[in-house]
């Protein structure tokens, strides 16, 4: 989360007791955790959701064979800076696990290819 948000947020708190917001964002510039809900921007919400997905897959295969990661247009609503950070994180993850990223956006495919991805076109 910290890398995806460029340091603005660094953790997600989970309310396991059910007496507050399920997820809250924590960051160095925040006086207290903020709910992972509106008015947080769509881009930030999606960054947090991707962070949760990445944490879950790391948790699920801890100590076992690395599971592949399937991403389908997860970065499509991100602005250019967020998208580049997200793609760099995915490129790093691809060094230790297989990553499949599905997109219908040629510029996204080209950016992935520039980071070492192999492009397969599906008709």
PDB file of C-alpha atoms in Angstrom:
ATOM      1  CA  UNK A   1       0.000   0.000   0.000  1.00  0.00           C
ATOM      2  CA  UNK A   2       2.797   2.389   0.848  1.00  0.00           C
ATOM      3  CA  UNK A   3       4.449   1.958  -2.555  1.00  0.00           C
ATOM      4  CA  UNK A   4       1.178   2.153  -4.467  1.00  0.00           C
ATOM      5  CA  UNK A   5       0.101   5.362  -2.704  1.00  0.00           C
ATOM      6  CA  UNK A   6       3.589   6.924  -2.809  1.00  0.00           C
ATOM      7  CA  UNK A   7       3.728   6.922   0.988  1.00  0.00           C
ATOM      8  CA  UNK A   8       0.422   8.652   1.630  1.00  0.00           C
ATOM      9  CA  UNK A   9      -0.981   5.524   3.285  1.00  0.00           C
ATOM     10  CA  UNK A  10       1.101   2.722   4.705  1.00  0.00           C
ATOM     11  CA  UNK A  11      -1.310   0.281   6.346  1.00  0.00           C
ATOM     12  CA  UNK A  12      -4.862  -0.980   6.289  1.00  0.00           C
ATOM     13  CA  UNK A  13      -6.475  -1.758   9.609  1.00  0.00           C
ATOM     14  CA  UNK A  14      -9.127  -4.484   9.712  1.00  0.00           C
ATOM     15  CA  UNK A  15     -11.908  -4.235  12.298  1.00  0.00           C
ATOM     16  CA  UNK A  16     -12.326  -7.851  13.333  1.00  0.00           C
ATOM     17  CA  UNK A  17     -14.820  -7.015  16.085  1.00  0.00           C
ATOM     18  CA  UNK A  18     -17.386  -5.433  13.791  1.00  0.00           C
ATOM     19  CA  UNK A  19     -17.928  -2.300  15.857  1.00  0.00           C
ATOM     20  CA  UNK A  20     -16.587   0.176  13.273  1.00  0.00           C
ATOM     21  CA  UNK A  21     -15.629   0.470   9.626  1.00  0.00           C
ATOM     22  CA  UNK A  22     -14.342  -2.862   8.308  1.00  0.00           C
ATOM     23  CA  UNK A  23     -11.227  -1.306   6.725  1.00  0.00           C
ATOM     24  CA  UNK A  24      -9.383   1.870   7.708  1.00  0.00           C
ATOM     25  CA  UNK A  25      -6.384   3.534   6.096  1.00  0.00           C
ATOM     26  CA  UNK A  26      -3.397   4.636   8.159  1.00  0.00           C
ATOM     27  CA  UNK A  27      -0.772   7.082   6.959  1.00  0.00           C
ATOM     28  CA  UNK A  28       2.028   9.245   8.306  1.00  0.00           C
ATOM     29  CA  UNK A  29       0.151  12.495   7.588  1.00  0.00           C
ATOM     30  CA  UNK A  30      -3.128  11.407   9.156  1.00  0.00           C
ATOM     31  CA  UNK A  31      -4.058  12.255  12.737  1.00  0.00           C
ATOM     32  CA  UNK A  32      -6.110   9.033  12.956  1.00  0.00           C
ATOM     33  CA  UNK A  33      -7.196   6.143  10.696  1.00  0.00           C
ATOM     34  CA  UNK A  34      -9.771   7.020   8.036  1.00  0.00           C
ATOM     35  CA  UNK A  35     -12.502   4.682   6.745  1.00  0.00           C
ATOM     36  CA  UNK A  36     -11.786   3.000   3.421  1.00  0.00           C
ATOM     37  CA  UNK A  37     -14.953   4.440   1.883  1.00  0.00           C
ATOM     38  CA  UNK A  38     -16.220   7.601   0.223  1.00  0.00           C
ATOM     39  CA  UNK A  39     -15.046  10.375   0.147  1.00  0.00           C
ATOM     40  CA  UNK A  40     -11.749   8.519  -0.484  1.00  0.00           C
ATOM     41  CA  UNK A  41     -11.074   8.727  -4.226  1.00  0.00           C
ATOM     42  CA  UNK A  42     -11.790   5.807  -6.545  1.00  0.00           C
ATOM     43  CA  UNK A  43      -8.071   5.573  -7.362  1.00  0.00           C
ATOM     44  CA  UNK A  44      -7.140   5.279  -3.683  1.00  0.00           C
ATOM     45  CA  UNK A  45      -9.909   2.742  -3.052  1.00  0.00           C
ATOM     46  CA  UNK A  46      -8.617   0.618  -5.905  1.00  0.00           C
ATOM     47  CA  UNK A  47      -5.032   0.915  -4.661  1.00  0.00           C
ATOM     48  CA  UNK A  48      -6.170  -0.338  -1.262  1.00  0.00           C
ATOM     49  CA  UNK A  49      -8.150  -3.207  -2.804  1.00  0.00           C
ATOM     50  CA  UNK A  50      -5.144  -4.271  -4.888  1.00  0.00           C
ATOM     51  CA  UNK A  51      -2.992  -4.129  -1.745  1.00  0.00           C
ATOM     52  CA  UNK A  52      -5.476  -6.386   0.033  1.00  0.00           C
ATOM     53  CA  UNK A  53      -5.477  -8.851  -2.867  1.00  0.00           C
ATOM     54  CA  UNK A  54      -1.679  -8.965  -2.887  1.00  0.00           C
ATOM     55  CA  UNK A  55      -1.553  -9.493   0.877  1.00  0.00           C
ATOM     56  CA  UNK A  56      -4.142 -12.282   0.690  1.00  0.00           C
ATOM     57  CA  UNK A  57      -2.321 -14.192  -2.042  1.00  0.00           C
ATOM     58  CA  UNK A  58       0.955 -13.863  -0.073  1.00  0.00           C
ATOM     59  CA  UNK A  59      -0.828 -15.189   3.003  1.00  0.00           C
ATOM     60  CA  UNK A  60      -2.492 -18.086   1.167  1.00  0.00           C
ATOM     61  CA  UNK A  61       0.693 -19.496  -0.308  1.00  0.00           C
ATOM     62  CA  UNK A  62       3.060 -18.755   2.581  1.00  0.00           C
ATOM     63  CA  UNK A  63       5.437 -21.705   2.855  1.00  0.00           C
ATOM     64  CA  UNK A  64       3.941 -23.445  -0.182  1.00  0.00           C
ATOM     65  CA  UNK A  65       4.176 -23.197  -3.956  1.00  0.00           C
ATOM     66  CA  UNK A  66       3.656 -19.627  -5.161  1.00  0.00           C
ATOM     67  CA  UNK A  67       0.152 -19.099  -6.551  1.00  0.00           C
ATOM     68  CA  UNK A  68      -0.265 -17.252  -9.863  1.00  0.00           C
ATOM     69  CA  UNK A  69      -1.830 -13.812  -9.729  1.00  0.00           C
ATOM     70  CA  UNK A  70      -4.583 -12.848 -12.177  1.00  0.00           C
ATOM     71  CA  UNK A  71      -5.269  -9.133 -12.660  1.00  0.00           C
ATOM     72  CA  UNK A  72      -8.082  -7.977 -14.951  1.00  0.00           C
ATOM     73  CA  UNK A  73      -8.138  -4.219 -15.634  1.00  0.00           C
ATOM     74  CA  UNK A  74      -7.264  -3.539 -11.987  1.00  0.00           C
ATOM     75  CA  UNK A  75      -5.377  -0.347 -12.901  1.00  0.00           C
ATOM     76  CA  UNK A  76      -7.736   1.003 -15.562  1.00  0.00           C
ATOM     77  CA  UNK A  77      -9.176   3.799 -13.369  1.00  0.00           C
ATOM     78  CA  UNK A  78      -5.795   4.917 -12.042  1.00  0.00           C
ATOM     79  CA  UNK A  79      -4.115   8.125 -13.141  1.00  0.00           C
ATOM     80  CA  UNK A  80      -0.717   7.835 -14.870  1.00  0.00           C
ATOM     81  CA  UNK A  81       1.408   8.170 -11.709  1.00  0.00           C
ATOM     82  CA  UNK A  82      -0.643   5.591  -9.796  1.00  0.00           C
ATOM     83  CA  UNK A  83      -0.678   3.253 -12.789  1.00  0.00           C
ATOM     84  CA  UNK A  84       3.107   3.409 -13.157  1.00  0.00           C
ATOM     85  CA  UNK A  85       3.603   2.643  -9.464  1.00  0.00           C
ATOM     86  CA  UNK A  86       1.125  -0.240  -9.723  1.00  0.00           C
ATOM     87  CA  UNK A  87       2.810  -1.683 -12.791  1.00  0.00           C
ATOM     88  CA  UNK A  88       6.220  -1.431 -11.129  1.00  0.00           C
ATOM     89  CA  UNK A  89       4.872  -3.336  -8.100  1.00  0.00           C
ATOM     90  CA  UNK A  90       3.397  -6.011 -10.390  1.00  0.00           C
ATOM     91  CA  UNK A  91       6.691  -6.254 -12.300  1.00  0.00           C
ATOM     92  CA  UNK A  92       8.526  -6.802  -9.015  1.00  0.00           C
ATOM     93  CA  UNK A  93       5.995  -9.433  -7.923  1.00  0.00           C
ATOM     94  CA  UNK A  94       6.452 -11.213 -11.261  1.00  0.00           C
ATOM     95  CA  UNK A  95      10.019 -12.013 -10.200  1.00  0.00           C
ATOM     96  CA  UNK A  96       8.680 -14.464  -7.603  1.00  0.00           C
ATOM     97  CA  UNK A  97       5.231 -15.455  -8.901  1.00  0.00           C
ATOM     98  CA  UNK A  98       3.518 -15.756 -12.270  1.00  0.00           C
ATOM     99  CA  UNK A  99       1.393 -12.682 -13.031  1.00  0.00           C
ATOM    100  CA  UNK A 100      -1.336 -12.572 -15.667  1.00  0.00           C
ATOM    101  CA  UNK A 101      -2.633  -9.109 -16.473  1.00  0.00           C
ATOM    102  CA  UNK A 102      -5.628  -8.802 -18.773  1.00  0.00           C
ATOM    103  CA  UNK A 103      -6.306  -5.539 -20.585  1.00  0.00           C
ATOM    104  CA  UNK A 104      -8.022  -4.267 -23.704  1.00  0.00           C
ATOM    105  CA  UNK A 105      -5.967  -1.054 -23.633  1.00  0.00           C
ATOM    106  CA  UNK A 106      -3.013  -1.139 -26.083  1.00  0.00           C
ATOM    107  CA  UNK A 107      -1.071   1.509 -24.135  1.00  0.00           C
ATOM    108  CA  UNK A 108      -1.347  -0.586 -20.958  1.00  0.00           C
ATOM    109  CA  UNK A 109      -0.077  -3.649 -22.843  1.00  0.00           C
ATOM    110  CA  UNK A 110       2.825  -1.628 -24.247  1.00  0.00           C
ATOM    111  CA  UNK A 111       3.755  -0.357 -20.773  1.00  0.00           C
ATOM    112  CA  UNK A 112       3.616  -3.911 -19.411  1.00  0.00           C
ATOM    113  CA  UNK A 113       5.819  -5.068 -22.259  1.00  0.00           C
ATOM    114  CA  UNK A 114       8.333  -2.301 -21.482  1.00  0.00           C
ATOM    115  CA  UNK A 115       8.560  -3.768 -17.971  1.00  0.00           C
ATOM    116  CA  UNK A 116       9.332  -7.241 -19.327  1.00  0.00           C
ATOM    117  CA  UNK A 117       5.879  -8.729 -19.830  1.00  0.00           C
ATOM    118  CA  UNK A 118       5.149 -11.095 -22.671  1.00  0.00           C
ATOM    119  CA  UNK A 119       2.082 -10.002 -24.653  1.00  0.00           C
ATOM    120  CA  UNK A 120      -0.423 -12.589 -25.861  1.00  0.00           C
ATOM    121  CA  UNK A 121      -3.252 -11.264 -27.980  1.00  0.00           C
ATOM    122  CA  UNK A 122      -6.580 -13.029 -27.584  1.00  0.00           C
ATOM    123  CA  UNK A 123      -9.127 -12.603 -30.365  1.00  0.00           C
TER     124      UNK A 123
END
